PDB file of C-alpha atoms in Angstrom:
ATOM      1  CA  MET A 260      12.426 169.145 154.025  1.00  0.00           C
ATOM      2  CA  ARG A 261       9.929 167.356 151.795  1.00  0.00           C
ATOM      3  CA  ILE A 262      10.870 163.729 151.126  1.00  0.00           C
ATOM      4  CA  ILE A 263       9.508 161.188 148.659  1.00  0.00           C
ATOM      5  CA  PHE A 264      10.305 157.590 149.595  1.00  0.00           C
ATOM      6  CA  MET A 265      10.619 154.792 147.023  1.00  0.00           C
ATOM      7  CA  GLY A 266      10.708 151.131 148.014  1.00  0.00           C
ATOM      8  CA  THR A 267       8.758 147.881 148.010  1.00  0.00           C
ATOM      9  CA  PRO A 268       9.776 145.027 150.372  1.00  0.00           C
ATOM     10  CA  GLU A 269      10.045 144.667 154.135  1.00  0.00           C
ATOM     11  CA  PHE A 270      13.717 145.726 153.982  1.00  0.00           C
ATOM     12  CA  ALA A 271      12.595 149.230 152.940  1.00  0.00           C
ATOM     13  CA  VAL A 272       9.956 149.577 155.668  1.00  0.00           C
ATOM     14  CA  ALA A 273      12.551 149.949 158.437  1.00  0.00           C
ATOM     15  CA  SER A 274      14.078 152.960 156.663  1.00  0.00           C
ATOM     16  CA  LEU A 275      10.688 154.525 155.944  1.00  0.00           C
ATOM     17  CA  ASP A 276       9.620 154.038 159.554  1.00  0.00           C
ATOM     18  CA  ALA A 277      12.874 155.611 160.782  1.00  0.00           C
ATOM     19  CA  LEU A 278      12.143 158.752 158.750  1.00  0.00           C
ATOM     20  CA  VAL A 279       8.551 158.961 160.005  1.00  0.00           C
ATOM     21  CA  GLN A 280       9.440 158.250 163.642  1.00  0.00           C
ATOM     22  CA  ASN A 281      12.116 160.951 163.559  1.00  0.00           C
ATOM     23  CA  GLY A 282       9.728 163.606 162.329  1.00  0.00           C
ATOM     24  CA  TYR A 283      10.755 163.879 158.688  1.00  0.00           C
ATOM     25  CA  ASN A 284       8.081 165.043 156.266  1.00  0.00           C
ATOM     26  CA  VAL A 285       7.496 162.082 153.945  1.00  0.00           C
ATOM     27  CA  VAL A 286       5.028 163.612 151.498  1.00  0.00           C
ATOM     28  CA  ALA A 287       4.502 160.505 149.305  1.00  0.00           C
ATOM     29  CA  VAL A 288       5.608 156.928 148.774  1.00  0.00           C
ATOM     30  CA  VAL A 289       6.319 155.265 145.422  1.00  0.00           C
ATOM     31  CA  THR A 290       6.056 151.479 145.409  1.00  0.00           C
ATOM     32  CA  ALA A 291       5.338 148.531 143.114  1.00  0.00           C
ATOM     33  CA  PRO A 292       1.808 147.909 141.792  1.00  0.00           C
ATOM     34  CA  ASP A 293      -0.296 145.372 143.711  1.00  0.00           C
ATOM     35  CA  LYS A 294       0.360 141.835 142.474  1.00  0.00           C
ATOM     36  CA  PRO A 295      -1.739 138.647 142.622  1.00  0.00           C
ATOM     37  CA  ALA A 296      -0.302 136.100 145.048  1.00  0.00           C
ATOM     38  CA  GLY A 297      -1.252 132.967 146.959  1.00  0.00           C
ATOM     39  CA  ARG A 298      -3.647 130.209 145.953  1.00  0.00           C
ATOM     40  CA  GLY A 299      -6.526 132.591 145.394  1.00  0.00           C
ATOM     41  CA  LEU A 300      -4.337 135.026 143.447  1.00  0.00           C
ATOM     42  CA  GLN A 301      -5.671 137.875 145.547  1.00  0.00           C
ATOM     43  CA  LEU A 302      -4.023 141.242 144.941  1.00  0.00           C
ATOM     44  CA  GLN A 303      -1.299 141.782 147.534  1.00  0.00           C
ATOM     45  CA  GLN A 304      -0.030 145.195 148.591  1.00  0.00           C
ATOM     46  CA  SER A 305       3.698 145.678 149.096  1.00  0.00           C
ATOM     47  CA  GLU A 306       4.955 145.987 152.669  1.00  0.00           C
ATOM     48  CA  VAL A 307       5.877 149.613 151.975  1.00  0.00           C
ATOM     49  CA  LYS A 308       2.362 150.389 150.723  1.00  0.00           C
ATOM     50  CA  GLN A 309       0.795 148.782 153.786  1.00  0.00           C
ATOM     51  CA  TYR A 310       2.979 150.885 156.058  1.00  0.00           C
ATOM     52  CA  ALA A 311       2.305 154.093 154.127  1.00  0.00           C
ATOM     53  CA  LEU A 312      -1.464 153.579 154.239  1.00  0.00           C
ATOM     54  CA  SER A 313      -1.287 152.972 157.999  1.00  0.00           C
ATOM     55  CA  ARG A 314       0.364 156.409 158.319  1.00  0.00           C
ATOM     56  CA  ASN A 315      -1.935 158.148 155.814  1.00  0.00           C
ATOM     57  CA  ILE A 316       0.954 158.826 153.417  1.00  0.00           C
ATOM     58  CA  PRO A 317      -0.112 159.165 149.747  1.00  0.00           C
ATOM     59  CA  VAL A 318       0.936 156.156 147.627  1.00  0.00           C
ATOM     60  CA  LEU A 319       1.964 156.188 143.956  1.00  0.00           C
ATOM     61  CA  GLN A 320       2.158 152.860 142.074  1.00  0.00           C
ATOM     62  CA  PRO A 321       3.301 153.471 138.497  1.00  0.00           C
ATOM     63  CA  GLU A 322       3.590 150.589 136.047  1.00  0.00           C
ATOM     64  CA  LYS A 323       6.135 152.594 134.073  1.00  0.00           C
ATOM     65  CA  LEU A 324       8.415 155.164 135.665  1.00  0.00           C
ATOM     66  CA  LYS A 325       8.578 157.275 132.492  1.00  0.00           C
ATOM     67  CA  ASN A 326       4.796 157.623 132.238  1.00  0.00           C
ATOM     68  CA  PRO A 327       4.078 161.364 131.752  1.00  0.00           C
ATOM     69  CA  ASP A 328       1.140 161.288 134.198  1.00  0.00           C
ATOM     70  CA  PHE A 329       3.336 159.739 136.893  1.00  0.00           C
ATOM     71  CA  ILE A 330       6.132 162.244 136.246  1.00  0.00           C
ATOM     72  CA  GLU A 331       3.669 165.132 136.534  1.00  0.00           C
ATOM     73  CA  GLU A 332       2.185 163.753 139.769  1.00  0.00           C
ATOM     74  CA  LEU A 333       5.650 163.152 141.230  1.00  0.00           C
ATOM     75  CA  ARG A 334       6.701 166.694 140.376  1.00  0.00           C
ATOM     76  CA  SER A 335       3.557 168.088 142.024  1.00  0.00           C
ATOM     77  CA  TYR A 336       4.815 166.979 145.460  1.00  0.00           C
ATOM     78  CA  LYS A 337       7.785 169.389 145.155  1.00  0.00           C
ATOM     79  CA  ALA A 338      10.135 167.077 147.026  1.00  0.00           C
ATOM     80  CA  ASP A 339      13.490 168.391 148.198  1.00  0.00           C
ATOM     81  CA  LEU A 340      14.917 164.863 148.387  1.00  0.00           C
ATOM     82  CA  GLN A 341      14.048 161.367 147.175  1.00  0.00           C
ATOM     83  CA  VAL A 342      15.083 158.259 149.116  1.00  0.00           C
ATOM     84  CA  VAL A 343      15.276 154.858 147.398  1.00  0.00           C
ATOM     85  CA  VAL A 344      15.493 151.559 149.301  1.00  0.00           C
ATOM     86  CA  ALA A 345      15.083 148.241 147.439  1.00  0.00           C
ATOM     87  CA  PHE A 346      13.234 149.611 144.426  1.00  0.00           C
ATOM     88  CA  ARG A 347      13.599 149.592 140.651  1.00  0.00           C
ATOM     89  CA  MET A 348      16.201 151.324 138.527  1.00  0.00           C
ATOM     90  CA  LEU A 349      15.083 154.944 138.065  1.00  0.00           C
ATOM     91  CA  PRO A 350      15.197 156.945 134.820  1.00  0.00           C
ATOM     92  CA  GLU A 351      17.147 160.208 134.948  1.00  0.00           C
ATOM     93  CA  ILE A 352      13.974 162.294 134.706  1.00  0.00           C
ATOM     94  CA  VAL A 353      12.991 160.817 138.097  1.00  0.00           C
ATOM     95  CA  TRP A 354      16.277 160.706 140.026  1.00  0.00           C
ATOM     96  CA  ASP A 355      17.373 164.149 138.848  1.00  0.00           C
ATOM     97  CA  MET A 356      14.109 165.841 139.858  1.00  0.00           C
ATOM     98  CA  PRO A 357      14.592 167.073 143.486  1.00  0.00           C
ATOM     99  CA  PRO A 358      17.096 169.840 144.345  1.00  0.00           C
ATOM    100  CA  LEU A 359      18.977 167.637 146.831  1.00  0.00           C
ATOM    101  CA  GLY A 360      18.976 164.717 144.415  1.00  0.00           C
ATOM    102  CA  THR A 361      18.033 161.096 145.042  1.00  0.00           C
ATOM    103  CA  ILE A 362      19.864 158.879 147.511  1.00  0.00           C
ATOM    104  CA  ASN A 363      19.896 155.099 147.653  1.00  0.00           C
ATOM    105  CA  VAL A 364      20.389 152.764 150.622  1.00  0.00           C
ATOM    106  CA  HIS A 365      22.333 149.755 149.313  1.00  0.00           C
ATOM    107  CA  ALA A 366      23.044 146.613 151.336  1.00  0.00           C
ATOM    108  CA  SER A 367      26.768 146.312 150.637  1.00  0.00           C
ATOM    109  CA  LEU A 368      30.012 148.194 151.060  1.00  0.00           C
ATOM    110  CA  LEU A 369      30.209 149.811 147.649  1.00  0.00           C
ATOM    111  CA  PRO A 370      31.815 149.552 145.160  1.00  0.00           C
ATOM    112  CA  GLN A 371      31.708 145.837 145.994  1.00  0.00           C
ATOM    113  CA  TYR A 372      28.492 143.889 145.382  1.00  0.00           C
ATOM    114  CA  ARG A 373      26.680 146.230 143.058  1.00  0.00           C
ATOM    115  CA  GLY A 374      23.478 144.624 141.849  1.00  0.00           C
ATOM    116  CA  ALA A 375      20.165 143.099 142.879  1.00  0.00           C
ATOM    117  CA  ALA A 376      21.269 140.500 145.471  1.00  0.00           C
ATOM    118  CA  PRO A 377      24.175 141.890 147.541  1.00  0.00           C
ATOM    119  CA  ILE A 378      23.176 140.163 150.780  1.00  0.00           C
ATOM    120  CA  ASN A 379      22.965 136.703 149.207  1.00  0.00           C
ATOM    121  CA  TRP A 380      26.234 136.977 147.294  1.00  0.00           C
ATOM    122  CA  ALA A 381      28.214 138.278 150.277  1.00  0.00           C
ATOM    123  CA  VAL A 382      27.281 135.133 152.229  1.00  0.00           C
ATOM    124  CA  ILE A 383      27.677 132.809 149.213  1.00  0.00           C
ATOM    125  CA  ASN A 384      31.203 134.141 148.726  1.00  0.00           C
ATOM    126  CA  GLY A 385      32.082 133.530 152.368  1.00  0.00           C
ATOM    127  CA  GLU A 386      32.652 137.176 153.305  1.00  0.00           C
ATOM    128  CA  SER A 387      33.300 137.990 156.971  1.00  0.00           C
ATOM    129  CA  VAL A 388      31.922 141.530 156.735  1.00  0.00           C
ATOM    130  CA  SER A 389      29.118 143.295 154.893  1.00  0.00           C
ATOM    131  CA  GLY A 390      27.440 146.632 155.457  1.00  0.00           C
ATOM    132  CA  VAL A 391      25.238 149.393 154.114  1.00  0.00           C
ATOM    133  CA  THR A 392      26.113 152.333 151.878  1.00  0.00           C
ATOM    134  CA  THR A 393      24.142 155.474 151.133  1.00  0.00           C
ATOM    135  CA  PHE A 394      24.986 157.139 147.843  1.00  0.00           C
ATOM    136  CA  LYS A 395      23.696 159.660 145.295  1.00  0.00           C
ATOM    137  CA  LEU A 396      22.059 158.162 142.218  1.00  0.00           C
ATOM    138  CA  GLN A 397      23.620 158.783 138.831  1.00  0.00           C
ATOM    139  CA  HIS A 398      23.453 157.106 135.406  1.00  0.00           C
ATOM    140  CA  ALA A 399      25.220 153.753 135.964  1.00  0.00           C
ATOM    141  CA  ILE A 400      23.616 151.490 138.570  1.00  0.00           C
ATOM    142  CA  ASP A 401      25.102 151.610 142.111  1.00  0.00           C
ATOM    143  CA  THR A 402      28.020 153.842 141.031  1.00  0.00           C
ATOM    144  CA  GLY A 403      27.090 157.254 142.493  1.00  0.00           C
ATOM    145  CA  ASN A 404      29.082 159.250 145.034  1.00  0.00           C
ATOM    146  CA  ILE A 405      29.165 157.607 148.478  1.00  0.00           C
ATOM    147  CA  LEU A 406      27.727 159.548 151.410  1.00  0.00           C
ATOM    148  CA  PHE A 407      28.051 157.210 154.401  1.00  0.00           C
ATOM    149  CA  THR A 408      28.807 153.556 155.105  1.00  0.00           C
ATOM    150  CA  VAL A 409      28.409 151.267 158.097  1.00  0.00           C
ATOM    151  CA  GLU A 410      30.046 147.843 158.465  1.00  0.00           C
ATOM    152  CA  VAL A 411      28.207 144.758 159.759  1.00  0.00           C
ATOM    153  CA  PRO A 412      30.149 141.546 160.559  1.00  0.00           C
ATOM    154  CA  ILE A 413      28.969 138.220 159.129  1.00  0.00           C
ATOM    155  CA  ARG A 414      29.152 135.202 161.452  1.00  0.00           C
ATOM    156  CA  GLU A 415      30.553 131.953 160.048  1.00  0.00           C
ATOM    157  CA  ASP A 416      27.178 130.225 160.410  1.00  0.00           C
ATOM    158  CA  GLU A 417      24.987 133.217 159.527  1.00  0.00           C
ATOM    159  CA  THR A 418      22.309 132.881 156.842  1.00  0.00           C
ATOM    160  CA  ALA A 419      21.326 135.506 154.304  1.00  0.00           C
ATOM    161  CA  GLY A 420      18.004 135.872 156.139  1.00  0.00           C
ATOM    162  CA  GLU A 421      19.735 136.682 159.417  1.00  0.00           C
ATOM    163  CA  LEU A 422      22.097 139.147 157.740  1.00  0.00           C
ATOM    164  CA  TYR A 423      19.109 140.717 155.959  1.00  0.00           C
ATOM    165  CA  ALA A 424      17.546 141.570 159.326  1.00  0.00           C
ATOM    166  CA  GLU A 425      20.782 143.116 160.633  1.00  0.00           C
ATOM    167  CA  LEU A 426      21.384 145.180 157.490  1.00  0.00           C
ATOM    168  CA  MET A 427      17.760 146.331 157.483  1.00  0.00           C
ATOM    169  CA  THR A 428      18.280 147.907 160.921  1.00  0.00           C
ATOM    170  CA  ALA A 429      21.722 149.251 160.032  1.00  0.00           C
ATOM    171  CA  GLY A 430      20.321 150.745 156.831  1.00  0.00           C
ATOM    172  CA  ALA A 431      17.680 152.701 158.711  1.00  0.00           C
ATOM    173  CA  GLY A 432      20.344 154.127 161.016  1.00  0.00           C
ATOM    174  CA  VAL A 433      22.741 155.206 158.278  1.00  0.00           C
ATOM    175  CA  LEU A 434      19.828 156.718 156.312  1.00  0.00           C
ATOM    176  CA  LEU A 435      18.966 158.998 159.246  1.00  0.00           C
ATOM    177  CA  LYS A 436      22.604 160.079 159.470  1.00  0.00           C
ATOM    178  CA  THR A 437      22.630 160.775 155.719  1.00  0.00           C
ATOM    179  CA  VAL A 438      19.404 162.779 155.616  1.00  0.00           C
ATOM    180  CA  ALA A 439      20.481 164.883 158.613  1.00  0.00           C
ATOM    181  CA  ALA A 440      23.783 165.701 156.888  1.00  0.00           C
ATOM    182  CA  LEU A 441      22.031 166.609 153.632  1.00  0.00           C
ATOM    183  CA  LYS A 442      19.634 168.838 155.549  1.00  0.00           C
ATOM    184  CA  GLU A 443      22.561 170.664 157.175  1.00  0.00           C
ATOM    185  CA  GLY A 444      24.437 170.844 153.865  1.00  0.00           C
ATOM    186  CA  ASN A 445      27.511 169.051 155.180  1.00  0.00           C
ATOM    187  CA  ALA A 446      27.181 165.553 153.681  1.00  0.00           C
ATOM    188  CA  PRO A 447      30.500 164.213 152.377  1.00  0.00           C
ATOM    189  CA  GLU A 448      30.466 162.968 148.784  1.00  0.00           C
ATOM    190  CA  LEU A 449      33.186 160.479 147.973  1.00  0.00           C
ATOM    191  CA  VAL A 450      33.732 159.226 144.447  1.00  0.00           C
ATOM    192  CA  GLN A 451      33.613 155.423 144.437  1.00  0.00           C
ATOM    193  CA  ASN A 452      37.028 153.792 144.288  1.00  0.00           C
ATOM    194  CA  ASN A 453      38.029 153.055 140.725  1.00  0.00           C
ATOM    195  CA  ILE A 454      38.698 149.369 141.374  1.00  0.00           C
ATOM    196  CA  PRO A 455      39.734 147.275 138.346  1.00  0.00           C
ATOM    197  CA  GLU A 456      36.909 145.149 136.950  1.00  0.00           C
ATOM    198  CA  SER A 457      38.849 141.983 137.827  1.00  0.00           C
ATOM    199  CA  GLU A 458      38.726 142.906 141.539  1.00  0.00           C
ATOM    200  CA  LEU A 459      35.036 143.803 141.676  1.00  0.00           C
ATOM    201  CA  LYS A 460      32.571 141.326 143.173  1.00  0.00           C
ATOM    202  CA  HIS A 461      29.127 141.501 141.625  1.00  0.00           C
ATOM    203  CA  ALA A 462      25.665 140.772 143.008  1.00  0.00           C
ATOM    204  CA  PRO A 463      23.431 139.892 140.050  1.00  0.00           C
ATOM    205  CA  LYS A 464      19.884 138.618 140.309  1.00  0.00           C
ATOM    206  CA  ILE A 465      19.772 134.968 141.406  1.00  0.00           C
ATOM    207  CA  PHE A 466      18.130 132.422 139.124  1.00  0.00           C
ATOM    208  CA  LYS A 467      17.041 128.838 139.792  1.00  0.00           C
ATOM    209  CA  GLU A 468      20.161 127.371 138.206  1.00  0.00           C
ATOM    210  CA  ASP A 469      22.304 129.341 140.674  1.00  0.00           C
ATOM    211  CA  CYS A 470      20.539 127.522 143.521  1.00  0.00           C
ATOM    212  CA  LYS A 471      21.313 123.970 142.386  1.00  0.00           C
ATOM    213  CA  ILE A 472      24.072 122.423 144.489  1.00  0.00           C
ATOM    214  CA  LYS A 473      27.076 121.098 142.575  1.00  0.00           C
ATOM    215  CA  TRP A 474      28.426 118.334 144.793  1.00  0.00           C
ATOM    216  CA  GLU A 475      31.806 118.335 143.044  1.00  0.00           C
ATOM    217  CA  ASP A 476      32.401 121.735 144.668  1.00  0.00           C
ATOM    218  CA  THR A 477      34.208 122.068 148.015  1.00  0.00           C
ATOM    219  CA  VAL A 478      32.469 121.537 151.331  1.00  0.00           C
ATOM    220  CA  ASP A 479      33.066 125.169 152.302  1.00  0.00           C
ATOM    221  CA  ASN A 480      31.634 126.560 149.046  1.00  0.00           C
ATOM    222  CA  ILE A 481      28.522 124.382 149.271  1.00  0.00           C
ATOM    223  CA  TYR A 482      28.004 125.295 152.927  1.00  0.00           C
ATOM    224  CA  ASN A 483      28.247 128.999 152.043  1.00  0.00           C
ATOM    225  CA  LEU A 484      25.837 128.556 149.136  1.00  0.00           C
ATOM    226  CA  ILE A 485      23.244 126.989 151.455  1.00  0.00           C
ATOM    227  CA  ARG A 486      23.653 129.840 153.976  1.00  0.00           C
ATOM    228  CA  GLY A 487      23.560 132.473 151.258  1.00  0.00           C
ATOM    229  CA  LEU A 488      20.297 131.212 149.781  1.00  0.00           C
ATOM    230  CA  SER A 489      18.482 130.591 153.077  1.00  0.00           C
ATOM    231  CA  PRO A 490      15.620 131.080 153.611  1.00  0.00           C
ATOM    232  CA  TYR A 491      15.019 132.261 150.041  1.00  0.00           C
ATOM    233  CA  PRO A 492      15.368 131.323 147.210  1.00  0.00           C
ATOM    234  CA  THR A 493      16.939 128.229 148.876  1.00  0.00           C
ATOM    235  CA  ALA A 494      19.677 125.871 147.704  1.00  0.00           C
ATOM    236  CA  PHE A 495      18.438 122.524 146.399  1.00  0.00           C
ATOM    237  CA  THR A 496      19.503 119.109 145.164  1.00  0.00           C
ATOM    238  CA  LEU A 497      17.657 116.034 143.909  1.00  0.00           C
ATOM    239  CA  LEU A 498      16.745 113.042 146.060  1.00  0.00           C
ATOM    240  CA  ASN A 499      15.256 110.175 144.052  1.00  0.00           C
ATOM    241  CA  ASP A 500      14.288 112.641 141.298  1.00  0.00           C
ATOM    242  CA  LYS A 501      12.469 114.949 143.718  1.00  0.00           C
ATOM    243  CA  THR A 502      13.605 118.465 144.613  1.00  0.00           C
ATOM    244  CA  LEU A 503      15.101 118.659 148.091  1.00  0.00           C
ATOM    245  CA  LYS A 504      15.475 122.193 149.446  1.00  0.00           C
ATOM    246  CA  ILE A 505      18.130 122.689 152.116  1.00  0.00           C
ATOM    247  CA  PHE A 506      17.576 125.562 154.551  1.00  0.00           C
ATOM    248  CA  LYS A 507      20.216 124.709 157.115  1.00  0.00           C
ATOM    249  CA  ALA A 508      23.205 122.378 157.131  1.00  0.00           C
ATOM    250  CA  GLU A 509      26.501 121.677 158.849  1.00  0.00           C
ATOM    251  CA  LYS A 510      29.840 120.973 157.224  1.00  0.00           C
ATOM    252  CA  GLU A 511      32.223 118.144 158.073  1.00  0.00           C
ATOM    253  CA  HIS A 512      35.812 118.266 156.858  1.00  0.00           C
ATOM    254  CA  THR A 513      37.231 114.795 156.327  1.00  0.00           C
ATOM    255  CA  LYS A 514      38.864 112.602 153.711  1.00  0.00           C
ATOM    256  CA  HIS A 515      36.629 110.007 152.072  1.00  0.00           C
ATOM    257  CA  ALA A 516      36.434 107.842 148.986  1.00  0.00           C
ATOM    258  CA  HIS A 517      32.701 108.194 148.357  1.00  0.00           C
ATOM    259  CA  ALA A 518      31.258 109.381 145.070  1.00  0.00           C
ATOM    260  CA  LEU A 519      30.583 113.132 145.149  1.00  0.00           C
ATOM    261  CA  GLY A 520      26.879 113.730 145.746  1.00  0.00           C
ATOM    262  CA  SER A 521      26.282 110.267 147.233  1.00  0.00           C
ATOM    263  CA  VAL A 522      23.812 110.058 150.125  1.00  0.00           C
ATOM    264  CA  HIS A 523      24.731 108.668 153.552  1.00  0.00           C
ATOM    265  CA  THR A 524      22.333 108.132 156.476  1.00  0.00           C
ATOM    266  CA  ASP A 525      21.592 105.933 159.471  1.00  0.00           C
ATOM    267  CA  GLN A 526      17.894 106.530 158.648  1.00  0.00           C
ATOM    268  CA  LYS A 527      17.409 107.908 162.175  1.00  0.00           C
ATOM    269  CA  THR A 528      19.580 110.873 163.072  1.00  0.00           C
ATOM    270  CA  PHE A 529      21.682 112.051 160.129  1.00  0.00           C
ATOM    271  CA  LEU A 530      21.494 112.573 156.382  1.00  0.00           C
ATOM    272  CA  LYS A 531      24.577 113.806 154.582  1.00  0.00           C
ATOM    273  CA  PHE A 532      25.950 114.217 151.085  1.00  0.00           C
ATOM    274  CA  ALA A 533      29.542 113.609 150.051  1.00  0.00           C
ATOM    275  CA  ALA A 534      31.370 116.619 148.648  1.00  0.00           C
ATOM    276  CA  ASP A 535      34.947 117.578 147.855  1.00  0.00           C
ATOM    277  CA  GLY A 536      36.759 117.547 151.206  1.00  0.00           C
ATOM    278  CA  GLY A 537      34.030 116.101 153.406  1.00  0.00           C
ATOM    279  CA  TYR A 538      30.270 116.004 153.900  1.00  0.00           C
ATOM    280  CA  ILE A 539      27.325 118.372 154.065  1.00  0.00           C
ATOM    281  CA  SER A 540      25.027 117.214 156.862  1.00  0.00           C
ATOM    282  CA  LEU A 541      21.425 118.406 156.554  1.00  0.00           C
ATOM    283  CA  VAL A 542      19.691 120.067 159.498  1.00  0.00           C
ATOM    284  CA  GLU A 543      16.531 121.653 158.066  1.00  0.00           C
ATOM    285  CA  LEU A 544      15.055 120.622 154.735  1.00  0.00           C
ATOM    286  CA  GLN A 545      11.955 120.329 152.588  1.00  0.00           C
ATOM    287  CA  LEU A 546      11.224 117.577 150.092  1.00  0.00           C
ATOM    288  CA  GLU A 547       9.064 118.397 147.093  1.00  0.00           C
ATOM    289  CA  GLY A 548       5.381 118.095 148.105  1.00  0.00           C
ATOM    290  CA  LYS A 549       6.183 118.053 151.842  1.00  0.00           C
ATOM    291  CA  LYS A 550       6.469 120.666 154.579  1.00  0.00           C
ATOM    292  CA  LYS A 551       9.711 122.125 155.891  1.00  0.00           C
ATOM    293  CA  MET A 552      11.118 120.016 158.746  1.00  0.00           C
ATOM    294  CA  GLY A 553      14.162 118.963 160.740  1.00  0.00           C
ATOM    295  CA  VAL A 554      16.250 116.019 159.574  1.00  0.00           C
ATOM    296  CA  VAL A 555      15.113 113.636 162.359  1.00  0.00           C
ATOM    297  CA  GLU A 556      11.442 114.225 161.551  1.00  0.00           C
ATOM    298  CA  PHE A 557      12.188 113.781 157.848  1.00  0.00           C
ATOM    299  CA  LEU A 558      13.985 110.464 158.377  1.00  0.00           C
ATOM    300  CA  ARG A 559      11.141 109.202 160.522  1.00  0.00           C
ATOM    301  CA  GLY A 560       8.849 109.247 157.483  1.00  0.00           C
ATOM    302  CA  TYR A 561      11.220 108.630 154.578  1.00  0.00           C
ATOM    303  CA  ARG A 562      12.625 105.335 153.336  1.00  0.00           C
ATOM    304  CA  PHE A 563      15.633 105.144 151.083  1.00  0.00           C
TER     305      PHE A 563
END
């Protein structure tokens, strides 16, 4: 079976490596074009490209997925199956090309959390379970027939970064199960549950405004927001007009009469903000222009 793999970030590498390590014939990889990054704006290769080059797998990096030259080159590989993990939305001319179709590895239990940031939103919303779904691509995004799913529990203190690592491994495992079933011709295809729009939870792209903490919200919601945006793109607030990123915090349920968003500290061991129903106590943070550090180190050098 000839497979073309499409993906860009580290999350996709685990799935690509699983295919290679298990002897599948990955004939080419499609990934994002190199982008300038860092202070020197040097061109950076995606994690998937770096892996593919280390395994001598041909790499395609189209700017536009409908480019006729790219389509012709893609077709020349005569793939039986295409696998997509953390990539762009594909045009029909691409996903409909191979005989076995194109499958996607999505980091949620579909139909819930369709969209670009399923891991973040599952934690932000305080879910106790997440998972990975493999499904066949069709016209509407993340709506194709489900092949396999695997559930992954979410701990109460787990961050999006920690869940990312667990789902990355789980995704590689369920992909192998899916490809083996497709190869044998016995993969189940289940139509996604027709859940009313009002019951669907979405996972749209996260913007800067989504990351700003609203201290009038409940302690639990703010705590989940911090977990769900850690380590990236990171929840933030303002401290004396400077951006304060919060990577890790603890929640304290208690009644108080303090103004919401007010700062409380002994200037030695704790720094906390008043919220609805208690306090958010900072553990790991980064003030604008400074390095990331623990709260004790921060208080050692900061005067209120």
